């Protein structure tokens, strides 16, 4: 795909925003509350968690908007980090994203969809459902841009409508829970506890996807304006939805029923809609997850495509079909996704990827400060609000999350670091092979 051709930019601000929204709203918001309630039993700290997660993501979006408007090329952190630091650093971001960063979340959403579908139709097999859905979306997005965009737009609309309906219905219930959403005396100690910090890891996962537009920047119309519009609007919008949705969970459902449970959406649905509410919510969430799967499946191959354009030994991934779609990237992504589904190891791999992504996101945001010093004359159509404090707060917050992740999950943390080291080995080995062939 030639990034210089005007017709290569076919994604408007709405579709770009739809990718961000659909990437963010997925399994996290319907699963993580139960884990937070294990150690945090009052409403105010819970809602504060979601607000803090949204603010951190918004600060990240400010930084990514500046970088992506200055370097409007698809590839996400790969393209940005290559220009800010060194191609090896960019390769790390691209390697992690293209191998597990997008495949694993799509698979997680597909398997969750399968579980919710089986709750309605017990005779079905959730693994088969997940596999079919992943194959279907890879086929759709690898064949045409038109239908891919339509599916993305309409599934995102459906996702928003479902959540808004859930929120309104929850507000109208006859018997809300006797719970205070204002601070109470013990909340201060909870907010300063390690449990609060660890819960931010779950929140961080729920907000994953706030930077999605930068992965398709080379296909966005008028990128200097539309990239930051889509990132900032979508992140702020999802933050409001998340806070309202968790308010409804707590408002409508006893904490004791949700504590330690994954299927909080199902449990809240029963309390809001009655005995048949579980089936209704299961079906609705299954449809909601289609949008998440669609966005991750669409974006992943764009990263491998850009890497293939820059590295001769990976040129295979740069090939496109007659519609300008990186077909080989889709084949690669589909293969990894099916391995995850059939081996059921994707949850652990996703944890490894989550650790590496926090590291990469932090390095990327620091890149705003680095560029301001080293390239002050660089054309920046959009400049980050609150510079440099937004970058400093984002960095400190992520280091705080990483500290507790390393402390509580040292093995997974070491594997995450191992993924980064493997990508470096692959980068330098490939360069050596290329140099020998010249």
Coordinates of C-alpha atoms in Angstrom, one line a residue:
X1 CA 0.0 0.0 0.0
X2 CA 1.4 3.4 -1.0
X3 CA 1.0 5.7 1.9
X4 CA 1.5 8.7 -0.3
X5 CA -1.6 8.2 -2.4
X6 CA -4.6 10.2 -1.4
X7 CA -7.0 7.3 -2.0
X8 CA -5.1 5.4 0.7
X9 CA -6.8 7.6 3.2
X10 CA -10.3 6.3 3.4
X11 CA -11.2 6.4 7.1
X12 CA -13.1 9.4 8.4
X13 CA -13.3 10.7 11.9
X14 CA -16.4 8.7 12.8
X15 CA -15.0 5.4 11.7
X16 CA -11.6 6.2 13.4
X17 CA -13.6 7.0 16.6
X18 CA -15.6 3.8 16.2
X19 CA -12.4 1.8 16.2
X20 CA -11.2 3.4 19.4
X21 CA -14.6 3.0 21.2
X22 CA -15.0 -0.6 20.0
X23 CA -11.4 -1.5 21.0
X24 CA -11.9 -0.1 24.5
X25 CA -15.3 -1.4 25.3
X26 CA -14.9 -5.2 25.6
X27 CA -14.5 -7.9 28.1
X28 CA -12.8 -5.8 30.8
X29 CA -15.7 -3.6 31.8
X30 CA -17.9 -6.7 32.2
X31 CA -15.5 -8.8 34.2
X32 CA -13.1 -6.8 36.3
X33 CA -15.6 -5.3 38.9
X34 CA -15.9 -8.7 40.6
X35 CA -12.1 -8.8 41.3
X36 CA -12.1 -5.2 42.5
X37 CA -14.8 -6.0 45.1
X38 CA -12.7 -8.8 46.7
X39 CA -10.7 -6.2 48.6
X40 CA -12.6 -2.9 48.1
X41 CA -16.2 -3.1 49.5
X42 CA -17.4 0.5 49.1
X43 CA -18.7 2.4 46.0
X44 CA -16.7 5.6 46.1
X45 CA -13.2 4.0 45.7
X46 CA -14.6 1.7 42.9
X47 CA -15.9 4.7 40.9
X48 CA -12.7 6.6 41.6
X49 CA -10.7 3.7 40.1
X50 CA -12.6 4.0 36.8
X51 CA -12.2 7.8 36.8
X52 CA -8.4 7.5 37.4
X53 CA -8.1 4.9 34.7
X54 CA -9.9 7.2 32.3
X55 CA -7.7 10.2 33.2
X56 CA -4.6 8.2 32.7
X57 CA -5.8 7.0 29.3
X58 CA -6.8 10.5 28.4
X59 CA -3.4 11.8 29.3
X60 CA -1.9 9.1 27.1
X61 CA -4.3 10.1 24.3
X62 CA -3.0 13.7 24.5
X63 CA 0.6 12.4 24.0
X64 CA -0.3 10.0 21.2
X65 CA -2.2 12.6 19.4
X66 CA 0.8 14.9 19.2
X67 CA 3.1 12.1 18.0
X68 CA 0.6 10.7 15.5
X69 CA -0.2 14.1 14.0
X70 CA 3.5 14.7 13.6
X71 CA 4.1 11.2 12.1
X72 CA 0.7 10.2 10.4
X73 CA 1.7 6.8 9.3
X74 CA 0.0 3.4 10.1
X75 CA 1.9 1.1 12.5
X76 CA 1.3 2.6 15.9
X77 CA 4.2 2.5 18.4
X78 CA 6.3 0.8 15.7
X79 CA 6.3 3.9 13.5
X80 CA 6.5 6.4 16.3
X81 CA 9.2 4.8 18.4
X82 CA 11.3 4.2 15.3
X83 CA 11.4 7.9 14.6
X84 CA 11.7 9.1 18.2
X85 CA 14.3 6.7 19.5
X86 CA 15.7 4.0 17.2
X87 CA 14.3 1.4 14.7
X88 CA 15.1 -1.3 17.2
X89 CA 12.8 0.3 19.8
X90 CA 10.1 0.6 17.2
X91 CA 10.6 -3.0 16.2
X92 CA 9.9 -4.1 19.8
X93 CA 6.6 -2.3 19.8
X94 CA 5.6 -3.7 16.4
X95 CA 6.8 -7.2 17.3
X96 CA 4.7 -7.3 20.5
X97 CA 1.7 -5.8 18.8
X98 CA 1.7 -8.0 15.7
X99 CA 2.3 -11.3 17.5
X100 CA 0.1 -11.2 20.6
X101 CA -1.0 -7.6 21.2
X102 CA -4.0 -7.7 19.0
X103 CA -4.5 -11.4 18.5
X104 CA -4.9 -12.2 22.2
X105 CA -7.5 -9.5 23.0
X106 CA -9.6 -10.5 20.0
X107 CA -9.4 -14.2 21.0
X108 CA -10.3 -13.3 24.6
X109 CA -13.4 -11.4 23.4
X110 CA -14.3 -14.3 21.0
X111 CA -14.1 -16.9 23.8
X112 CA -16.1 -14.6 26.1
X113 CA -18.7 -14.3 23.3
X114 CA -18.7 -18.1 23.0
X115 CA -19.4 -18.4 26.8
X116 CA -22.2 -15.9 26.7
X117 CA -23.7 -17.6 23.7
X118 CA -23.6 -21.0 25.4
X119 CA -25.4 -19.5 28.4
X120 CA -28.3 -19.0 26.0
X121 CA -27.9 -22.2 23.9
X122 CA -26.2 -24.8 26.2
X123 CA -26.0 -27.4 23.4
X124 CA -23.4 -25.3 21.5
X125 CA -19.6 -25.5 21.9
X126 CA -18.0 -22.2 22.9
X127 CA -14.6 -23.1 21.4
X128 CA -16.2 -23.8 18.0
X129 CA -18.1 -20.5 18.2
X130 CA -14.9 -18.6 19.1
X131 CA -13.0 -20.2 16.2
X132 CA -15.8 -19.5 13.7
X133 CA -16.1 -15.8 14.7
X134 CA -12.4 -15.2 14.5
X135 CA -12.2 -16.8 11.0
X136 CA -15.3 -14.9 9.9
X137 CA -13.9 -11.5 10.8
X138 CA -10.5 -12.2 9.3
X139 CA -12.2 -13.2 6.1
X140 CA -14.4 -10.1 6.0
X141 CA -11.6 -7.6 6.8
X142 CA -9.1 -9.3 4.5
X143 CA -11.4 -9.1 1.5
X144 CA -13.0 -5.6 1.5
X145 CA -12.6 -2.3 3.1
X146 CA -16.2 -1.2 2.5
X147 CA -17.9 -3.9 4.4
X148 CA -15.3 -3.9 7.1
X149 CA -16.0 -0.2 7.7
X150 CA -19.7 -0.7 7.7
X151 CA -19.5 -3.6 10.2
X152 CA -17.2 -1.5 12.4
X153 CA -19.6 1.5 12.4
X154 CA -22.8 -0.5 13.0
X155 CA -21.4 -2.8 15.6
X156 CA -20.0 0.2 17.5
X157 CA -23.4 1.9 17.4
X158 CA -25.0 -1.4 18.7
X159 CA -22.5 -1.5 21.5
X160 CA -23.2 2.0 22.7
X161 CA -27.0 1.5 22.4
X162 CA -26.8 -1.6 24.5
X163 CA -24.8 0.0 27.3
X164 CA -27.0 3.1 27.4
X165 CA -30.1 0.9 27.5
X166 CA -28.5 -1.1 30.4
X167 CA -27.7 2.2 32.2
X168 CA -31.2 3.6 31.8
X169 CA -32.9 0.3 32.8
X170 CA -30.7 0.1 35.9
X171 CA -31.8 3.6 37.0
X172 CA -35.4 2.6 36.8
X173 CA -35.4 -0.4 39.0
X174 CA -37.8 -0.6 41.9
X175 CA -35.5 -1.7 44.6
X176 CA -32.0 -0.2 44.3
X177 CA -29.2 -1.2 46.7
X178 CA -28.8 0.7 50.0
X179 CA -25.3 1.9 49.2
X180 CA -23.6 5.2 49.5
X181 CA -21.6 6.7 46.6
X182 CA -20.1 9.4 48.7
X183 CA -16.8 9.0 50.6
X184 CA -17.0 7.3 54.0
X185 CA -14.3 7.3 56.7
X186 CA -12.6 4.1 55.7
X187 CA -12.3 5.0 52.0
X188 CA -9.1 7.0 52.5
X189 CA -7.2 4.0 53.7
X190 CA -8.6 1.9 50.9
X191 CA -7.5 4.4 48.2
X192 CA -3.9 4.4 49.6
X193 CA -3.8 0.6 49.9
X194 CA -1.9 -1.8 47.6
X195 CA -5.3 -3.4 46.7
X196 CA -6.3 -0.1 45.1
X197 CA -3.1 0.0 43.1
X198 CA -3.4 -3.6 42.0
X199 CA -7.0 -2.9 40.9
X200 CA -5.6 -0.3 38.5
X201 CA -4.1 -3.2 36.6
X202 CA -7.6 -4.5 35.8
X203 CA -8.8 -1.0 35.0
X204 CA -5.8 -0.5 32.7
X205 CA -6.8 -3.6 30.8
X206 CA -10.4 -2.4 30.5
X207 CA -9.2 0.8 29.0
X208 CA -6.9 -0.9 26.5
X209 CA -7.5 0.4 23.0
X210 CA -7.5 4.1 23.7
X211 CA -4.6 4.5 21.3
X212 CA -6.1 2.5 18.4
X213 CA -6.3 5.2 15.8
X214 CA -2.5 5.6 15.6
X215 CA -2.3 2.0 14.3
X216 CA -4.3 3.0 11.2
X217 CA -3.0 6.6 11.0
X218 CA -1.9 6.1 7.3
X219 CA -5.5 5.4 6.3
X220 CA -7.2 8.3 8.2
X221 CA -8.4 11.3 6.2
X222 CA -6.9 14.6 7.3
X223 CA -4.9 12.9 10.0
X224 CA -3.5 16.1 11.5
X225 CA -7.0 16.8 12.8
X226 CA -9.0 13.6 12.8
X227 CA -6.5 11.5 14.7
X228 CA -6.5 13.6 17.9
X229 CA -10.3 14.3 17.5
X230 CA -10.9 10.5 17.5
X231 CA -8.5 9.7 20.3
X232 CA -9.6 12.4 22.7
X233 CA -13.4 12.2 22.1
X234 CA -13.5 8.4 22.2
X235 CA -11.4 8.2 25.4
X236 CA -13.5 10.8 27.2
X237 CA -16.8 9.2 26.0
X238 CA -15.8 5.7 27.1
X239 CA -14.7 7.0 30.5
X240 CA -18.1 8.4 31.1
X241 CA -19.8 5.2 30.0
X242 CA -17.6 3.1 32.2
X243 CA -18.3 5.2 35.3
X244 CA -22.0 5.1 34.6
X245 CA -22.1 1.4 33.9
X246 CA -20.2 0.5 37.1
X247 CA -22.5 2.9 39.0
X248 CA -25.4 0.8 37.7
X249 CA -23.8 -2.5 38.7
X250 CA -23.4 -1.2 42.2
X251 CA -26.8 0.6 42.3
X252 CA -28.7 -2.5 41.1
X253 CA -26.9 -5.5 42.5
X254 CA -25.7 -6.6 45.9
X255 CA -21.9 -6.4 46.2
X256 CA -21.9 -9.9 47.8
X257 CA -23.3 -11.4 44.6
X258 CA -20.7 -9.8 42.4
X259 CA -17.6 -10.2 44.6
X260 CA -15.0 -12.5 43.0
X261 CA -17.3 -13.2 40.0
X262 CA -16.4 -12.8 36.3
X263 CA -19.9 -12.5 34.9
X264 CA -21.0 -9.3 36.6
X265 CA -23.0 -8.3 33.6
X266 CA -25.0 -11.4 33.7
X267 CA -25.6 -11.1 37.5
X268 CA -26.6 -7.4 37.2
X269 CA -28.9 -8.3 34.3
X270 CA -30.8 -10.8 36.5
X271 CA -31.3 -8.1 39.1
X272 CA -32.4 -5.5 36.6
X273 CA -34.5 -7.5 34.2
X274 CA -35.7 -10.4 36.3
X275 CA -35.1 -14.2 36.0
X276 CA -34.8 -14.0 32.2
X277 CA -32.4 -11.1 32.4
X278 CA -29.4 -13.4 32.3
X279 CA -30.3 -14.6 28.9
X280 CA -31.0 -11.1 27.6
X281 CA -27.8 -9.7 28.9
X282 CA -25.8 -12.7 27.7
X283 CA -27.1 -12.2 24.2
X284 CA -26.5 -8.5 24.3
X285 CA -23.0 -8.8 25.5
X286 CA -22.3 -11.5 22.9
X287 CA -23.3 -9.0 20.2
X288 CA -21.3 -6.2 21.9
X289 CA -18.2 -8.3 21.8
X290 CA -18.5 -8.6 18.0
X291 CA -17.4 -5.0 17.7
X292 CA -14.3 -5.6 19.9
X293 CA -13.3 -8.6 17.9
X294 CA -13.8 -6.7 14.6
X295 CA -11.6 -3.7 15.6
X296 CA -8.7 -5.8 16.8
X297 CA -8.8 -8.1 13.8
X298 CA -8.8 -5.1 11.5
X299 CA -5.9 -3.2 13.1
X300 CA -3.4 -6.0 13.7
X301 CA -2.3 -6.8 10.1
X302 CA -1.7 -3.1 9.5
X303 CA 1.2 -3.2 11.9
X304 CA 2.9 -6.3 10.3
X305 CA 2.3 -4.6 6.9
X306 CA 4.3 -1.5 7.9
X307 CA 7.1 -3.6 9.5
X308 CA 7.2 -5.6 6.2
X309 CA 7.6 -2.4 4.2
X310 CA 10.7 -1.4 6.3
X311 CA 12.5 -4.7 6.7
X312 CA 13.5 -6.8 3.6
X313 CA 13.5 -10.1 5.5
X314 CA 9.8 -9.5 6.5
X315 CA 8.7 -8.2 3.1
X316 CA 6.2 -11.0 2.9
X317 CA 3.9 -9.0 5.3
X318 CA 3.9 -5.9 3.1
X319 CA 2.1 -7.5 0.2
X320 CA -1.5 -6.4 -0.4
X321 CA -4.4 -7.6 -2.5
X322 CA -6.2 -5.7 -5.2
X323 CA -8.1 -3.7 -2.5
X324 CA -4.9 -2.6 -0.8
X325 CA -5.4 -4.9 2.1
X326 CA -2.4 -6.7 3.8
X327 CA -3.7 -10.3 3.2
X328 CA -0.6 -12.0 4.5
X329 CA -0.8 -10.1 7.7
X330 CA -4.4 -11.5 8.1
X331 CA -3.2 -15.0 7.5
X332 CA -0.5 -14.6 10.1
X333 CA -2.9 -13.1 12.6
X334 CA -5.5 -15.8 12.0
X335 CA -2.9 -18.5 12.6
X336 CA -1.9 -17.1 16.0
X337 CA -5.5 -16.5 17.0
X338 CA -6.5 -20.1 16.3
X339 CA -3.5 -21.4 18.2
X340 CA -4.6 -19.3 21.2
X341 CA -8.1 -20.7 21.0
X342 CA -7.2 -24.3 20.6
X343 CA -4.5 -24.4 23.2
X344 CA -6.4 -22.2 25.8
X345 CA -3.2 -20.5 26.8
X346 CA -4.2 -17.0 25.5
X347 CA -5.1 -15.7 29.0
X348 CA -1.6 -16.1 30.3
X349 CA -0.1 -14.7 27.0
X350 CA -2.5 -11.7 27.3
X351 CA -1.0 -11.0 30.8
X352 CA 2.5 -11.1 29.4
X353 CA 1.4 -8.8 26.6
X354 CA -0.3 -6.4 29.0
X355 CA 3.0 -5.9 30.9
X356 CA 4.9 -5.2 27.8
X357 CA 2.3 -2.8 26.5
X358 CA 2.4 -0.8 29.7
X359 CA 6.1 -0.5 29.2
X360 CA 5.8 0.4 25.6
X361 CA 3.0 2.9 26.1
X362 CA 5.1 4.6 28.8
X363 CA 8.2 4.8 26.6
X364 CA 6.0 6.3 23.8
X365 CA 4.5 9.0 26.0
X366 CA 8.0 9.9 27.3
X367 CA 8.8 10.3 23.6
X368 CA 6.8 13.6 23.5
X369 CA 9.3 15.1 26.0
X370 CA 12.3 13.7 24.1
X371 CA 11.1 15.1 20.8
X372 CA 10.4 18.6 22.3
X373 CA 14.0 18.7 23.3
X374 CA 15.7 17.1 20.3
X375 CA 13.4 18.4 17.5
X376 CA 11.9 21.6 18.7
X377 CA 11.3 22.8 15.1
X378 CA 9.3 19.7 14.1
X379 CA 5.9 20.5 12.6
X380 CA 3.3 19.5 15.3
X381 CA -0.3 20.1 14.0
X382 CA -1.5 19.2 17.5
X383 CA 0.4 19.9 20.7
X384 CA -0.4 17.9 23.8
X385 CA -2.5 19.7 26.4
X386 CA -0.8 20.1 29.8
X387 CA 2.7 19.4 28.6
X388 CA 4.8 18.2 30.3
X389 CA 2.7 17.4 33.3
X390 CA 0.3 15.1 31.5
X391 CA 3.3 13.0 30.3
X392 CA 4.8 13.0 33.8
X393 CA 1.6 11.9 35.5
X394 CA 1.0 9.2 32.9
X395 CA 4.5 7.9 33.4
X396 CA 4.4 7.9 37.2
X397 CA 1.0 6.2 37.2
X398 CA 2.2 3.4 34.9
X399 CA 5.4 2.9 36.9
X400 CA 3.2 2.6 40.0
X401 CA 1.1 -0.1 38.3
X402 CA 4.2 -1.9 37.0
X403 CA 5.8 -1.9 40.5
X404 CA 2.8 -3.8 42.0
X405 CA 2.6 -6.1 39.0
X406 CA 6.2 -7.1 39.3
X407 CA 5.8 -7.4 43.1
X408 CA 2.7 -9.6 42.9
X409 CA 3.3 -11.5 39.6
X410 CA 7.1 -11.8 39.2
X411 CA 7.0 -14.8 36.9
X412 CA 4.6 -13.2 34.4
X413 CA 6.6 -9.9 34.6
X414 CA 9.8 -11.7 33.7
X415 CA 8.1 -13.4 30.7
X416 CA 6.9 -9.9 29.6
X417 CA 10.5 -8.7 29.7
X418 CA 11.5 -11.9 27.9
X419 CA 9.2 -11.0 25.0
X420 CA 11.0 -7.7 24.6
X421 CA 14.4 -9.4 24.7
X422 CA 13.2 -11.9 22.0
X423 CA 12.1 -9.1 19.8
X424 CA 15.5 -7.4 20.1
X425 CA 17.2 -10.7 19.2
X426 CA 14.9 -11.1 16.2
X427 CA 15.6 -7.5 15.1
X428 CA 19.4 -7.8 15.2
X429 CA 19.5 -11.3 13.8
X430 CA 17.4 -10.2 10.8
X431 CA 19.7 -7.3 10.2
X432 CA 22.7 -9.6 10.2
X433 CA 21.0 -11.9 7.7
X434 CA 20.1 -9.0 5.5
X435 CA 23.6 -7.6 5.5
X436 CA 25.1 -11.0 4.6
X437 CA 22.8 -11.2 1.6
X438 CA 23.9 -7.9 0.2

